[in-house]
PDB file of N, CA, C and O in Angstrom:
ATOM      1  N   SER A   9       0.956  -1.189  -0.172  1.00 64.00           N
ATOM      2  CA  SER A   9       0.074  -0.210  -0.104  1.00 64.00           C
ATOM      3  C   SER A   9       1.129   1.308  -0.175  1.00 64.00           C
ATOM      4  O   SER A   9       2.167   1.071   0.382  1.00 64.00           O
ATOM      5  N   ARG A  10       0.280   2.446  -0.320  1.00 70.00           N
ATOM      6  CA  ARG A  10       1.225   3.874  -0.666  1.00 70.00           C
ATOM      7  C   ARG A  10       0.399   4.377  -1.028  1.00 70.00           C
ATOM      8  O   ARG A  10      -0.879   4.482  -1.606  1.00 70.00           O
ATOM      9  N   PHE A  11       0.822   5.977  -0.465  1.00 74.00           N
ATOM     10  CA  PHE A  11      -0.023   6.870  -0.877  1.00 74.00           C
ATOM     11  C   PHE A  11       0.948   7.621  -2.195  1.00 74.00           C
ATOM     12  O   PHE A  11       2.025   7.298  -2.520  1.00 74.00           O
ATOM     13  N   THR A  12       0.042   8.191  -3.440  1.00 77.00           N
ATOM     14  CA  THR A  12       0.535   8.796  -4.278  1.00 77.00           C
ATOM     15  C   THR A  12       0.786  10.019  -4.675  1.00 77.00           C
ATOM     16  O   THR A  12      -0.291  10.807  -4.127  1.00 77.00           O
ATOM     17  N   MET A  13       1.904  10.254  -4.446  1.00 80.00           N
ATOM     18  CA  MET A  13       2.575  11.603  -3.982  1.00 80.00           C
ATOM     19  C   MET A  13       3.380  12.316  -5.164  1.00 80.00           C
ATOM     20  O   MET A  13       3.382  11.830  -6.198  1.00 80.00           O
ATOM     21  N   ARG A  14       3.459  13.380  -5.482  1.00 86.00           N
ATOM     22  CA  ARG A  14       4.097  14.388  -6.322  1.00 86.00           C
ATOM     23  C   ARG A  14       5.063  13.634  -6.843  1.00 86.00           C
ATOM     24  O   ARG A  14       5.448  13.284  -8.246  1.00 86.00           O
ATOM     25  N   ASP A  15       6.421  13.734  -6.082  1.00 89.00           N
ATOM     26  CA  ASP A  15       7.248  12.641  -6.270  1.00 89.00           C
ATOM     27  C   ASP A  15       7.589  11.335  -6.474  1.00 89.00           C
ATOM     28  O   ASP A  15       8.318  11.049  -7.634  1.00 89.00           O
ATOM     29  N   GLU A  16       7.431  10.404  -5.470  1.00 89.00           N
ATOM     30  CA  GLU A  16       7.202   9.363  -5.116  1.00 89.00           C
ATOM     31  C   GLU A  16       6.478   8.924  -4.451  1.00 89.00           C
ATOM     32  O   GLU A  16       5.889   9.734  -4.013  1.00 89.00           O
ATOM     33  N   PRO A  17       5.880   7.694  -4.740  1.00 87.00           N
ATOM     34  CA  PRO A  17       4.949   7.191  -3.696  1.00 87.00           C
ATOM     35  C   PRO A  17       5.269   7.164  -1.994  1.00 87.00           C
ATOM     36  O   PRO A  17       6.930   7.025  -2.197  1.00 87.00           O
ATOM     37  N   LEU A  18       4.868   7.004  -1.648  1.00 83.00           N
ATOM     38  CA  LEU A  18       4.778   7.104  -0.118  1.00 83.00           C
ATOM     39  C   LEU A  18       4.342   6.033   0.893  1.00 83.00           C
ATOM     40  O   LEU A  18       3.158   5.773   0.812  1.00 83.00           O
ATOM     41  N   THR A  19       5.429   5.083   0.998  1.00 83.00           N
ATOM     42  CA  THR A  19       4.504   3.781   1.137  1.00 83.00           C
ATOM     43  C   THR A  19       4.340   3.897   2.830  1.00 83.00           C
ATOM     44  O   THR A  19       4.867   4.294   3.817  1.00 83.00           O
ATOM     45  N   LEU A  20       3.462   2.491   3.190  1.00 78.00           N
ATOM     46  CA  LEU A  20       2.821   2.515   4.637  1.00 78.00           C
ATOM     47  C   LEU A  20       4.888   2.026   5.417  1.00 78.00           C
ATOM     48  O   LEU A  20       4.597   2.779   6.392  1.00 78.00           O
ATOM     49  N   PHE A  21       5.434   1.463   4.982  1.00 82.00           N
ATOM     50  CA  PHE A  21       6.405   1.447   5.714  1.00 82.00           C
ATOM     51  C   PHE A  21       7.591   2.324   5.595  1.00 82.00           C
ATOM     52  O   PHE A  21       7.907   2.888   7.123  1.00 82.00           O
ATOM     53  N   ASP A  22       7.402   3.241   4.834  1.00 85.00           N
ATOM     54  CA  ASP A  22       7.791   4.816   5.013  1.00 85.00           C
ATOM     55  C   ASP A  22       7.628   5.596   5.880  1.00 85.00           C
ATOM     56  O   ASP A  22       8.235   5.883   6.963  1.00 85.00           O
ATOM     57  N   ILE A  23       6.226   5.636   6.229  1.00 80.00           N
ATOM     58  CA  ILE A  23       5.310   6.110   7.576  1.00 80.00           C
ATOM     59  C   ILE A  23       5.685   5.505   8.628  1.00 80.00           C
ATOM     60  O   ILE A  23       6.359   5.963   9.946  1.00 80.00           O
ATOM     61  N   MET A  24       5.557   4.049   8.556  1.00 77.00           N
ATOM     62  CA  MET A  24       5.704   3.356   9.952  1.00 77.00           C
ATOM     63  C   MET A  24       7.455   3.325  10.369  1.00 77.00           C
ATOM     64  O   MET A  24       7.688   3.275  11.673  1.00 77.00           O
ATOM     65  N   GLU A  25       8.079   3.555   9.672  1.00 82.00           N
ATOM     66  CA  GLU A  25       9.985   3.777   9.926  1.00 82.00           C
ATOM     67  C   GLU A  25       9.871   4.759  10.776  1.00 82.00           C
ATOM     68  O   GLU A  25      11.202   4.895  11.293  1.00 82.00           O
ATOM     69  N   ASN A  26       9.186   5.680  10.691  1.00 78.00           N
ATOM     70  CA  ASN A  26       9.306   6.974  11.591  1.00 78.00           C
ATOM     71  C   ASN A  26       8.066   7.403  12.409  1.00 78.00           C
ATOM     72  O   ASN A  26       7.093   7.727  11.868  1.00 78.00           O
ATOM     73  N   TYR A  27       8.742   7.146  13.779  1.00 74.00           N
ATOM     74  CA  TYR A  27       7.600   7.461  14.521  1.00 74.00           C
ATOM     75  C   TYR A  27       7.548   8.919  14.816  1.00 74.00           C
ATOM     76  O   TYR A  27       8.458   9.825  14.599  1.00 74.00           O
ATOM     77  N   ILE A  28       6.393   9.046  14.401  1.00 79.00           N
ATOM     78  CA  ILE A  28       5.938  10.980  14.893  1.00 79.00           C
ATOM     79  C   ILE A  28       5.213  10.757  16.297  1.00 79.00           C
ATOM     80  O   ILE A  28       4.273  11.290  16.346  1.00 79.00           O
ATOM     81  N   PRO A  29       6.369  11.426  17.516  1.00 76.00           N
ATOM     82  CA  PRO A  29       5.409  11.656  18.456  1.00 76.00           C
ATOM     83  C   PRO A  29       4.223  12.491  18.879  1.00 76.00           C
ATOM     84  O   PRO A  29       3.661  12.482  19.505  1.00 76.00           O
ATOM     85  N   HIS A  30       4.556  13.801  18.150  1.00 86.00           N
ATOM     86  CA  HIS A  30       4.006  14.848  18.072  1.00 86.00           C
ATOM     87  C   HIS A  30       2.867  14.686  16.775  1.00 86.00           C
ATOM     88  O   HIS A  30       2.208  16.133  16.956  1.00 86.00           O
ATOM     89  N   ALA A  31       2.564  13.919  16.251  1.00 88.00           N
ATOM     90  CA  ALA A  31       1.442  14.086  15.404  1.00 88.00           C
ATOM     91  C   ALA A  31       0.100  13.596  16.041  1.00 88.00           C
ATOM     92  O   ALA A  31       0.113  12.848  16.954  1.00 88.00           O
ATOM     93  N   GLU A  32      -0.674  14.836  16.059  1.00 90.00           N
ATOM     94  CA  GLU A  32      -2.101  14.415  16.548  1.00 90.00           C
ATOM     95  C   GLU A  32      -2.798  14.222  15.766  1.00 90.00           C
ATOM     96  O   GLU A  32      -4.446  13.071  16.514  1.00 90.00           O
ATOM     97  N   PHE A  33      -3.025  14.307  14.417  1.00 90.00           N
ATOM     98  CA  PHE A  33      -4.427  14.199  13.757  1.00 90.00           C
ATOM     99  C   PHE A  33      -3.945  13.933  12.647  1.00 90.00           C
ATOM    100  O   PHE A  33      -3.236  14.422  11.902  1.00 90.00           O
ATOM    101  N   ALA A  34      -4.509  13.034  11.725  1.00 88.00           N
ATOM    102  CA  ALA A  34      -4.857  12.698  10.453  1.00 88.00           C
ATOM    103  C   ALA A  34      -6.149  12.409  10.053  1.00 88.00           C
ATOM    104  O   ALA A  34      -6.885  11.637  10.377  1.00 88.00           O
ATOM    105  N   PHE A  35      -6.681  12.920   8.608  1.00 86.00           N
ATOM    106  CA  PHE A  35      -7.673  12.597   8.263  1.00 86.00           C
ATOM    107  C   PHE A  35      -7.489  12.097   6.751  1.00 86.00           C
ATOM    108  O   PHE A  35      -6.874  12.761   5.893  1.00 86.00           O
ATOM    109  N   LEU A  36      -7.737  10.671   6.496  1.00 81.00           N
ATOM    110  CA  LEU A  36      -7.692  10.058   4.778  1.00 81.00           C
ATOM    111  C   LEU A  36      -8.903   9.858   4.369  1.00 81.00           C
ATOM    112  O   LEU A  36      -9.662   9.286   4.658  1.00 81.00           O
ATOM    113  N   SER A  37      -9.147  10.818   3.879  1.00 74.00           N
ATOM    114  CA  SER A  37     -10.231  11.245   2.711  1.00 74.00           C
ATOM    115  C   SER A  37     -10.058  10.681   1.208  1.00 74.00           C
ATOM    116  O   SER A  37      -9.687  11.350   0.413  1.00 74.00           O
ATOM    117  N   ALA A  38      -9.609   9.316   1.219  1.00 68.00           N
ATOM    118  CA  ALA A  38      -9.931   8.918   0.186  1.00 68.00           C
ATOM    119  C   ALA A  38     -10.152   7.522   0.044  1.00 68.00           C
ATOM    120  O   ALA A  38     -10.677   7.315   1.120  1.00 68.00           O
ATOM    121  N   TYR A  39     -10.397   6.327  -1.289  1.00 60.00           N
ATOM    122  CA  TYR A  39     -11.120   5.583  -1.243  1.00 60.00           C
ATOM    123  C   TYR A  39     -10.379   4.314  -0.715  1.00 60.00           C
ATOM    124  O   TYR A  39      -9.291   3.543  -0.701  1.00 60.00           O
ATOM    125  N   HIS A  40     -11.194   3.746   0.340  1.00 54.00           N
ATOM    126  CA  HIS A  40     -10.988   2.731   1.116  1.00 54.00           C
ATOM    127  C   HIS A  40      -9.506   2.920   1.995  1.00 54.00           C
ATOM    128  O   HIS A  40      -8.702   2.326   2.031  1.00 54.00           O
ATOM    129  N   THR A  41      -9.739   3.732   2.848  1.00 53.00           N
ATOM    130  CA  THR A  41      -8.141   3.864   3.610  1.00 53.00           C
ATOM    131  C   THR A  41      -8.182   2.750   4.063  1.00 53.00           C
ATOM    132  O   THR A  41      -7.202   3.147   5.200  1.00 53.00           O
ATOM    133  N   THR A  42      -9.245   2.616   5.154  1.00 52.00           N
ATOM    134  CA  THR A  42      -9.252   1.951   6.321  1.00 52.00           C
ATOM    135  C   THR A  42      -8.969   0.048   6.237  1.00 52.00           C
ATOM    136  O   THR A  42      -8.990  -0.902   6.487  1.00 52.00           O
ATOM    137  N   ILE A  43      -8.864  -0.699   4.186  1.00 55.00           N
ATOM    138  CA  ILE A  43      -8.489  -2.091   3.931  1.00 55.00           C
ATOM    139  C   ILE A  43      -7.471  -1.953   3.160  1.00 55.00           C
ATOM    140  O   ILE A  43      -6.751  -0.815   2.592  1.00 55.00           O
ATOM    141  N   GLY A  44      -6.731  -3.002   3.240  1.00 57.00           N
ATOM    142  CA  GLY A  44      -5.945  -3.391   2.152  1.00 57.00           C
ATOM    143  C   GLY A  44      -6.313  -3.503   0.546  1.00 57.00           C
ATOM    144  O   GLY A  44      -7.607  -2.746   0.473  1.00 57.00           O
ATOM    145  N   ASP A  45      -5.265  -3.485   0.057  1.00 59.00           N
ATOM    146  CA  ASP A  45      -5.855  -3.359  -1.603  1.00 59.00           C
ATOM    147  C   ASP A  45      -5.902  -4.750  -2.266  1.00 59.00           C
ATOM    148  O   ASP A  45      -5.401  -5.362  -1.825  1.00 59.00           O
ATOM    149  N   GLU A  46      -6.169  -4.438  -3.591  1.00 64.00           N
ATOM    150  CA  GLU A  46      -6.342  -5.841  -4.174  1.00 64.00           C
ATOM    151  C   GLU A  46      -5.152  -6.628  -4.072  1.00 64.00           C
ATOM    152  O   GLU A  46      -5.141  -8.030  -4.395  1.00 64.00           O
ATOM    153  N   GLU A  47      -4.182  -6.217  -4.458  1.00 66.00           N
ATOM    154  CA  GLU A  47      -2.749  -6.688  -4.644  1.00 66.00           C
ATOM    155  C   GLU A  47      -2.185  -7.365  -3.037  1.00 66.00           C
ATOM    156  O   GLU A  47      -1.716  -8.305  -3.321  1.00 66.00           O
ATOM    157  N   THR A  48      -2.957  -6.754  -1.952  1.00 59.00           N
ATOM    158  CA  THR A  48      -2.367  -7.352  -0.822  1.00 59.00           C
ATOM    159  C   THR A  48      -3.442  -7.509   0.049  1.00 59.00           C
ATOM    160  O   THR A  48      -3.533  -7.026   1.281  1.00 59.00           O
ATOM    161  N   PRO A  49      -3.960  -8.368  -0.520  1.00 54.00           N
ATOM    162  CA  PRO A  49      -5.550  -7.964   0.616  1.00 54.00           C
ATOM    163  C   PRO A  49      -5.414  -8.655   1.712  1.00 54.00           C
ATOM    164  O   PRO A  49      -6.394  -8.157   2.829  1.00 54.00           O
ATOM    165  N   ASP A  50      -4.505  -9.564   2.272  1.00 50.00           N
ATOM    166  CA  ASP A  50      -4.132 -10.280   3.300  1.00 50.00           C
ATOM    167  C   ASP A  50      -3.164  -9.205   4.317  1.00 50.00           C
ATOM    168  O   ASP A  50      -2.772  -9.201   5.411  1.00 50.00           O
ATOM    169  N   GLU A  51      -2.489  -8.174   3.681  1.00 54.00           N
ATOM    170  CA  GLU A  51      -2.204  -6.961   4.412  1.00 54.00           C
ATOM    171  C   GLU A  51      -2.838  -6.765   6.128  1.00 54.00           C
ATOM    172  O   GLU A  51      -3.886  -6.545   5.774  1.00 54.00           O
ATOM    173  N   VAL A  52      -1.950  -6.916   7.302  1.00 46.00           N
ATOM    174  CA  VAL A  52      -2.684  -6.774   8.223  1.00 46.00           C
ATOM    175  C   VAL A  52      -2.713  -5.454   8.332  1.00 46.00           C
ATOM    176  O   VAL A  52      -3.526  -5.209   9.282  1.00 46.00           O
ATOM    177  N   VAL A  53      -1.772  -4.722   8.341  1.00 57.00           N
ATOM    178  CA  VAL A  53      -1.885  -3.362   8.757  1.00 57.00           C
ATOM    179  C   VAL A  53      -2.282  -2.354   7.488  1.00 57.00           C
ATOM    180  O   VAL A  53      -1.598  -2.365   6.323  1.00 57.00           O
ATOM    181  N   TYR A  54      -3.330  -1.489   7.250  1.00 73.00           N
ATOM    182  CA  TYR A  54      -3.475  -0.239   6.717  1.00 73.00           C
ATOM    183  C   TYR A  54      -2.977   0.417   7.306  1.00 73.00           C
ATOM    184  O   TYR A  54      -2.860   0.975   7.825  1.00 73.00           O
ATOM    185  N   PHE A  55      -3.747   1.671   5.924  1.00 78.00           N
ATOM    186  CA  PHE A  55      -2.751   2.718   6.095  1.00 78.00           C
ATOM    187  C   PHE A  55      -3.472   3.422   7.696  1.00 78.00           C
ATOM    188  O   PHE A  55      -2.427   4.381   8.406  1.00 78.00           O
ATOM    189  N   ALA A  56      -4.696   3.693   7.864  1.00 80.00           N
ATOM    190  CA  ALA A  56      -5.022   4.211   9.137  1.00 80.00           C
ATOM    191  C   ALA A  56      -4.666   3.500  10.201  1.00 80.00           C
ATOM    192  O   ALA A  56      -4.119   4.814  11.419  1.00 80.00           O
ATOM    193  N   ALA A  57      -4.067   2.376  10.486  1.00 82.00           N
ATOM    194  CA  ALA A  57      -3.743   1.808  11.749  1.00 82.00           C
ATOM    195  C   ALA A  57      -1.976   2.294  11.553  1.00 82.00           C
ATOM    196  O   ALA A  57      -1.388   2.628  12.398  1.00 82.00           O
ATOM    197  N   GLY A  58      -1.310   2.054  10.433  1.00 81.00           N
ATOM    198  CA  GLY A  58       0.096   2.654  10.126  1.00 81.00           C
ATOM    199  C   GLY A  58       0.208   3.947  10.899  1.00 81.00           C
ATOM    200  O   GLY A  58       1.070   4.112  11.547  1.00 81.00           O
ATOM    201  N   LEU A  59      -0.628   4.573  10.255  1.00 85.00           N
ATOM    202  CA  LEU A  59      -0.681   6.291  11.120  1.00 85.00           C
ATOM    203  C   LEU A  59      -0.655   6.205  12.769  1.00 85.00           C
ATOM    204  O   LEU A  59       0.209   6.781  13.342  1.00 85.00           O
ATOM    205  N   GLN A  60      -1.530   5.260  12.968  1.00 85.00           N
ATOM    206  CA  GLN A  60      -1.498   5.190  14.531  1.00 85.00           C
ATOM    207  C   GLN A  60      -0.097   4.486  15.209  1.00 85.00           C
ATOM    208  O   GLN A  60       0.491   5.219  16.427  1.00 85.00           O
ATOM    209  N   PHE A  61       0.299   3.405  14.873  1.00 82.00           N
ATOM    210  CA  PHE A  61       1.515   2.867  14.605  1.00 82.00           C
ATOM    211  C   PHE A  61       2.583   3.590  14.784  1.00 82.00           C
ATOM    212  O   PHE A  61       3.821   3.505  15.672  1.00 82.00           O
ATOM    213  N   SER A  62       2.420   4.798  14.097  1.00 84.00           N
ATOM    214  CA  SER A  62       3.522   5.578  13.935  1.00 84.00           C
ATOM    215  C   SER A  62       3.954   6.956  14.836  1.00 84.00           C
ATOM    216  O   SER A  62       4.341   7.647  14.676  1.00 84.00           O
ATOM    217  N   GLY A  63       2.615   7.185  15.748  1.00 86.00           N
ATOM    218  CA  GLY A  63       2.337   7.951  16.885  1.00 86.00           C
ATOM    219  C   GLY A  63       1.347   9.140  16.785  1.00 86.00           C
ATOM    220  O   GLY A  63       0.789   9.603  17.602  1.00 86.00           O
ATOM    221  N   PHE A  64       0.373   8.979  15.470  1.00 88.00           N
ATOM    222  CA  PHE A  64      -1.012   9.597  15.258  1.00 88.00           C
ATOM    223  C   PHE A  64      -1.769   9.948  16.151  1.00 88.00           C
ATOM    224  O   PHE A  64      -2.048   8.618  16.660  1.00 88.00           O
ATOM    225  N   LYS A  65      -2.180  10.546  17.099  1.00 90.00           N
ATOM    226  CA  LYS A  65      -2.826   9.982  18.130  1.00 90.00           C
ATOM    227  C   LYS A  65      -4.313  10.033  17.969  1.00 90.00           C
ATOM    228  O   LYS A  65      -5.242   9.331  18.342  1.00 90.00           O
ATOM    229  N   SER A  66      -4.873  10.428  16.634  1.00 91.00           N
ATOM    230  CA  SER A  66      -6.343  10.697  16.480  1.00 91.00           C
ATOM    231  C   SER A  66      -5.998  10.351  14.647  1.00 91.00           C
ATOM    232  O   SER A  66      -5.353  11.195  14.499  1.00 91.00           O
ATOM    233  N   VAL A  67      -6.563   9.494  14.201  1.00 89.00           N
ATOM    234  CA  VAL A  67      -6.551   9.059  12.602  1.00 89.00           C
ATOM    235  C   VAL A  67      -8.473   8.642  12.395  1.00 89.00           C
ATOM    236  O   VAL A  67      -9.220   7.746  12.880  1.00 89.00           O
ATOM    237  N   VAL A  68      -8.577   9.271  11.167  1.00 86.00           N
ATOM    238  CA  VAL A  68     -10.163   8.639  10.952  1.00 86.00           C
ATOM    239  C   VAL A  68      -9.156   8.216   9.173  1.00 86.00           C
ATOM    240  O   VAL A  68      -8.638   9.087   8.392  1.00 86.00           O
ATOM    241  N   GLY A  69     -10.338   7.253   9.324  1.00 80.00           N
ATOM    242  CA  GLY A  69      -9.773   6.453   7.990  1.00 80.00           C
ATOM    243  C   GLY A  69     -11.303   6.577   6.651  1.00 80.00           C
ATOM    244  O   GLY A  69     -12.207   6.600   7.792  1.00 80.00           O
ATOM    245  N   THR A  70     -11.472   6.015   5.976  1.00 75.00           N
ATOM    246  CA  THR A  70     -12.655   5.912   5.343  1.00 75.00           C
ATOM    247  C   THR A  70     -12.684   5.207   4.220  1.00 75.00           C
ATOM    248  O   THR A  70     -11.859   4.429   4.199  1.00 75.00           O
ATOM    249  N   LEU A  71     -14.634   4.776   3.861  1.00 69.00           N
ATOM    250  CA  LEU A  71     -14.603   3.336   3.304  1.00 69.00           C
ATOM    251  C   LEU A  71     -15.496   3.669   2.128  1.00 69.00           C
ATOM    252  O   LEU A  71     -15.536   3.518   1.496  1.00 69.00           O
ATOM    253  N   TRP A  72     -15.324   4.776   1.952  1.00 67.00           N
ATOM    254  CA  TRP A  72     -16.525   5.407   0.889  1.00 67.00           C
ATOM    255  C   TRP A  72     -15.921   5.096  -0.444  1.00 67.00           C
ATOM    256  O   TRP A  72     -14.857   4.620  -0.776  1.00 67.00           O
ATOM    257  N   VAL A  73     -16.680   5.162  -1.027  1.00 64.00           N
ATOM    258  CA  VAL A  73     -16.443   4.508  -2.696  1.00 64.00           C
ATOM    259  C   VAL A  73     -16.389   5.756  -3.722  1.00 64.00           C
ATOM    260  O   VAL A  73     -15.222   6.404  -4.097  1.00 64.00           O
ATOM    261  N   ASP A  74     -17.564   6.562  -4.280  1.00 64.00           N
ATOM    262  CA  ASP A  74     -17.412   7.409  -5.515  1.00 64.00           C
ATOM    263  C   ASP A  74     -17.831   8.760  -5.513  1.00 64.00           C
ATOM    264  O   ASP A  74     -17.346   9.557  -6.099  1.00 64.00           O
ATOM    265  N   ASP A  75     -18.910   8.743  -4.681  1.00 74.00           N
ATOM    266  CA  ASP A  75     -19.530  10.128  -5.161  1.00 74.00           C
ATOM    267  C   ASP A  75     -18.746  11.140  -4.339  1.00 74.00           C
ATOM    268  O   ASP A  75     -19.040  11.403  -2.890  1.00 74.00           O
ATOM    269  N   ASP A  76     -18.163  11.944  -5.476  1.00 77.00           N
ATOM    270  CA  ASP A  76     -17.639  13.292  -4.620  1.00 77.00           C
ATOM    271  C   ASP A  76     -18.018  14.296  -3.995  1.00 77.00           C
ATOM    272  O   ASP A  76     -17.239  14.935  -3.265  1.00 77.00           O
ATOM    273  N   ASP A  77     -19.367  14.475  -4.511  1.00 84.00           N
ATOM    274  CA  ASP A  77     -20.188  15.648  -3.962  1.00 84.00           C
ATOM    275  C   ASP A  77     -20.635  15.089  -2.563  1.00 84.00           C
ATOM    276  O   ASP A  77     -20.433  15.724  -1.560  1.00 84.00           O
ATOM    277  N   VAL A  78     -20.898  13.670  -2.237  1.00 82.00           N
ATOM    278  CA  VAL A  78     -21.170  13.613  -0.951  1.00 82.00           C
ATOM    279  C   VAL A  78     -20.043  13.206   0.140  1.00 82.00           C
ATOM    280  O   VAL A  78     -20.054  14.052   1.047  1.00 82.00           O
ATOM    281  N   VAL A  79     -18.710  13.113  -0.614  1.00 80.00           N
ATOM    282  CA  VAL A  79     -17.782  13.048   0.150  1.00 80.00           C
ATOM    283  C   VAL A  79     -17.103  14.419   0.750  1.00 80.00           C
ATOM    284  O   VAL A  79     -16.809  14.586   1.694  1.00 80.00           O
ATOM    285  N   LYS A  80     -17.437  15.140  -0.696  1.00 84.00           N
ATOM    286  CA  LYS A  80     -16.632  16.714  -0.394  1.00 84.00           C
ATOM    287  C   LYS A  80     -18.136  17.302   0.862  1.00 84.00           C
ATOM    288  O   LYS A  80     -17.647  18.137   2.229  1.00 84.00           O
ATOM    289  N   TYR A  81     -19.164  16.867   1.240  1.00 88.00           N
ATOM    290  CA  TYR A  81     -20.187  17.489   2.154  1.00 88.00           C
ATOM    291  C   TYR A  81     -19.827  16.283   3.395  1.00 88.00           C
ATOM    292  O   TYR A  81     -19.852  17.728   4.526  1.00 88.00           O
ATOM    293  N   ILE A  82     -19.617  15.393   3.194  1.00 85.00           N
ATOM    294  CA  ILE A  82     -18.837  14.904   4.711  1.00 85.00           C
ATOM    295  C   ILE A  82     -18.256  15.547   5.322  1.00 85.00           C
ATOM    296  O   ILE A  82     -17.892  15.733   6.275  1.00 85.00           O
ATOM    297  N   VAL A  83     -16.861  15.792   4.692  1.00 86.00           N
ATOM    298  CA  VAL A  83     -15.558  16.330   5.141  1.00 86.00           C
ATOM    299  C   VAL A  83     -15.757  17.565   5.582  1.00 86.00           C
ATOM    300  O   VAL A  83     -15.279  17.901   6.600  1.00 86.00           O
ATOM    301  N   GLU A  84     -16.084  18.565   4.768  1.00 91.00           N
ATOM    302  CA  GLU A  84     -16.944  19.613   5.468  1.00 91.00           C
ATOM    303  C   GLU A  84     -17.318  19.852   6.547  1.00 91.00           C
ATOM    304  O   GLU A  84     -17.299  20.554   7.338  1.00 91.00           O
ATOM    305  N   ALA A  85     -18.672  19.155   6.451  1.00 92.00           N
ATOM    306  CA  ALA A  85     -18.739  18.730   7.849  1.00 92.00           C
ATOM    307  C   ALA A  85     -18.618  18.761   9.086  1.00 92.00           C
ATOM    308  O   ALA A  85     -18.230  19.018  10.218  1.00 92.00           O
ATOM    309  N   PHE A  86     -17.614  17.454   8.761  1.00 90.00           N
ATOM    310  CA  PHE A  86     -16.427  16.993   9.621  1.00 90.00           C
ATOM    311  C   PHE A  86     -15.942  18.240  10.134  1.00 90.00           C
ATOM    312  O   PHE A  86     -15.636  18.221  11.852  1.00 90.00           O
ATOM    313  N   TYR A  87     -14.562  18.811   9.406  1.00 90.00           N
ATOM    314  CA  TYR A  87     -14.275  20.202   9.767  1.00 90.00           C
ATOM    315  C   TYR A  87     -14.831  21.119  10.612  1.00 90.00           C
ATOM    316  O   TYR A  87     -14.529  21.537  11.471  1.00 90.00           O
ATOM    317  N   ASP A  88     -16.051  21.164   9.836  1.00 94.00           N
ATOM    318  CA  ASP A  88     -16.857  22.298  10.723  1.00 94.00           C
ATOM    319  C   ASP A  88     -16.962  22.209  12.011  1.00 94.00           C
ATOM    320  O   ASP A  88     -17.157  22.636  12.774  1.00 94.00           O
ATOM    321  N   ASN A  89     -17.351  20.943  12.566  1.00 92.00           N
ATOM    322  CA  ASN A  89     -17.872  20.466  13.645  1.00 92.00           C
ATOM    323  C   ASN A  89     -16.521  20.337  14.637  1.00 92.00           C
ATOM    324  O   ASN A  89     -16.285  20.269  15.807  1.00 92.00           O
ATOM    325  N   VAL A  90     -15.268  19.956  14.120  1.00 88.00           N
ATOM    326  CA  VAL A  90     -13.879  20.068  14.748  1.00 88.00           C
ATOM    327  C   VAL A  90     -13.316  20.945  14.961  1.00 88.00           C
ATOM    328  O   VAL A  90     -13.095  21.321  16.327  1.00 88.00           O
ATOM    329  N   LEU A  91     -13.752  22.109  14.047  1.00 87.00           N
ATOM    330  CA  LEU A  91     -13.079  23.283  14.363  1.00 87.00           C
ATOM    331  C   LEU A  91     -13.910  23.891  15.692  1.00 87.00           C
ATOM    332  O   LEU A  91     -13.634  24.959  16.135  1.00 87.00           O
ATOM    333  N   LYS A  92     -15.363  24.129  15.196  1.00 89.00           N
ATOM    334  CA  LYS A  92     -16.136  24.649  16.625  1.00 89.00           C
ATOM    335  C   LYS A  92     -15.691  23.865  17.869  1.00 89.00           C
ATOM    336  O   LYS A  92     -16.082  24.554  19.324  1.00 89.00           O
ATOM    337  N   GLY A  93     -14.956  22.912  18.246  1.00 72.00           N
ATOM    338  CA  GLY A  93     -14.435  22.315  19.540  1.00 72.00           C
ATOM    339  C   GLY A  93     -15.925  21.209  20.097  1.00 72.00           C
ATOM    340  O   GLY A  93     -15.913  21.208  20.856  1.00 72.00           O
TER     341      GLY A  93
END
């Protein structure tokens, strides 16, 4: 599993290799960030868990599929509520 970045892929191993003790929050708003992928269906650790193992105190992963308008609405509502406290 990996994140597609502009310069090069960022793998789960890259993330877990670097403990990040001051990391507070990660919101993974992408297709199925809480499960493995088709090439490695038996992968025990997925991105959301990998970020927690790396030191992030709170991680939100997603399972949504396609509807960008719905995703946009949910993400905006989530951050509106987080920012309100």
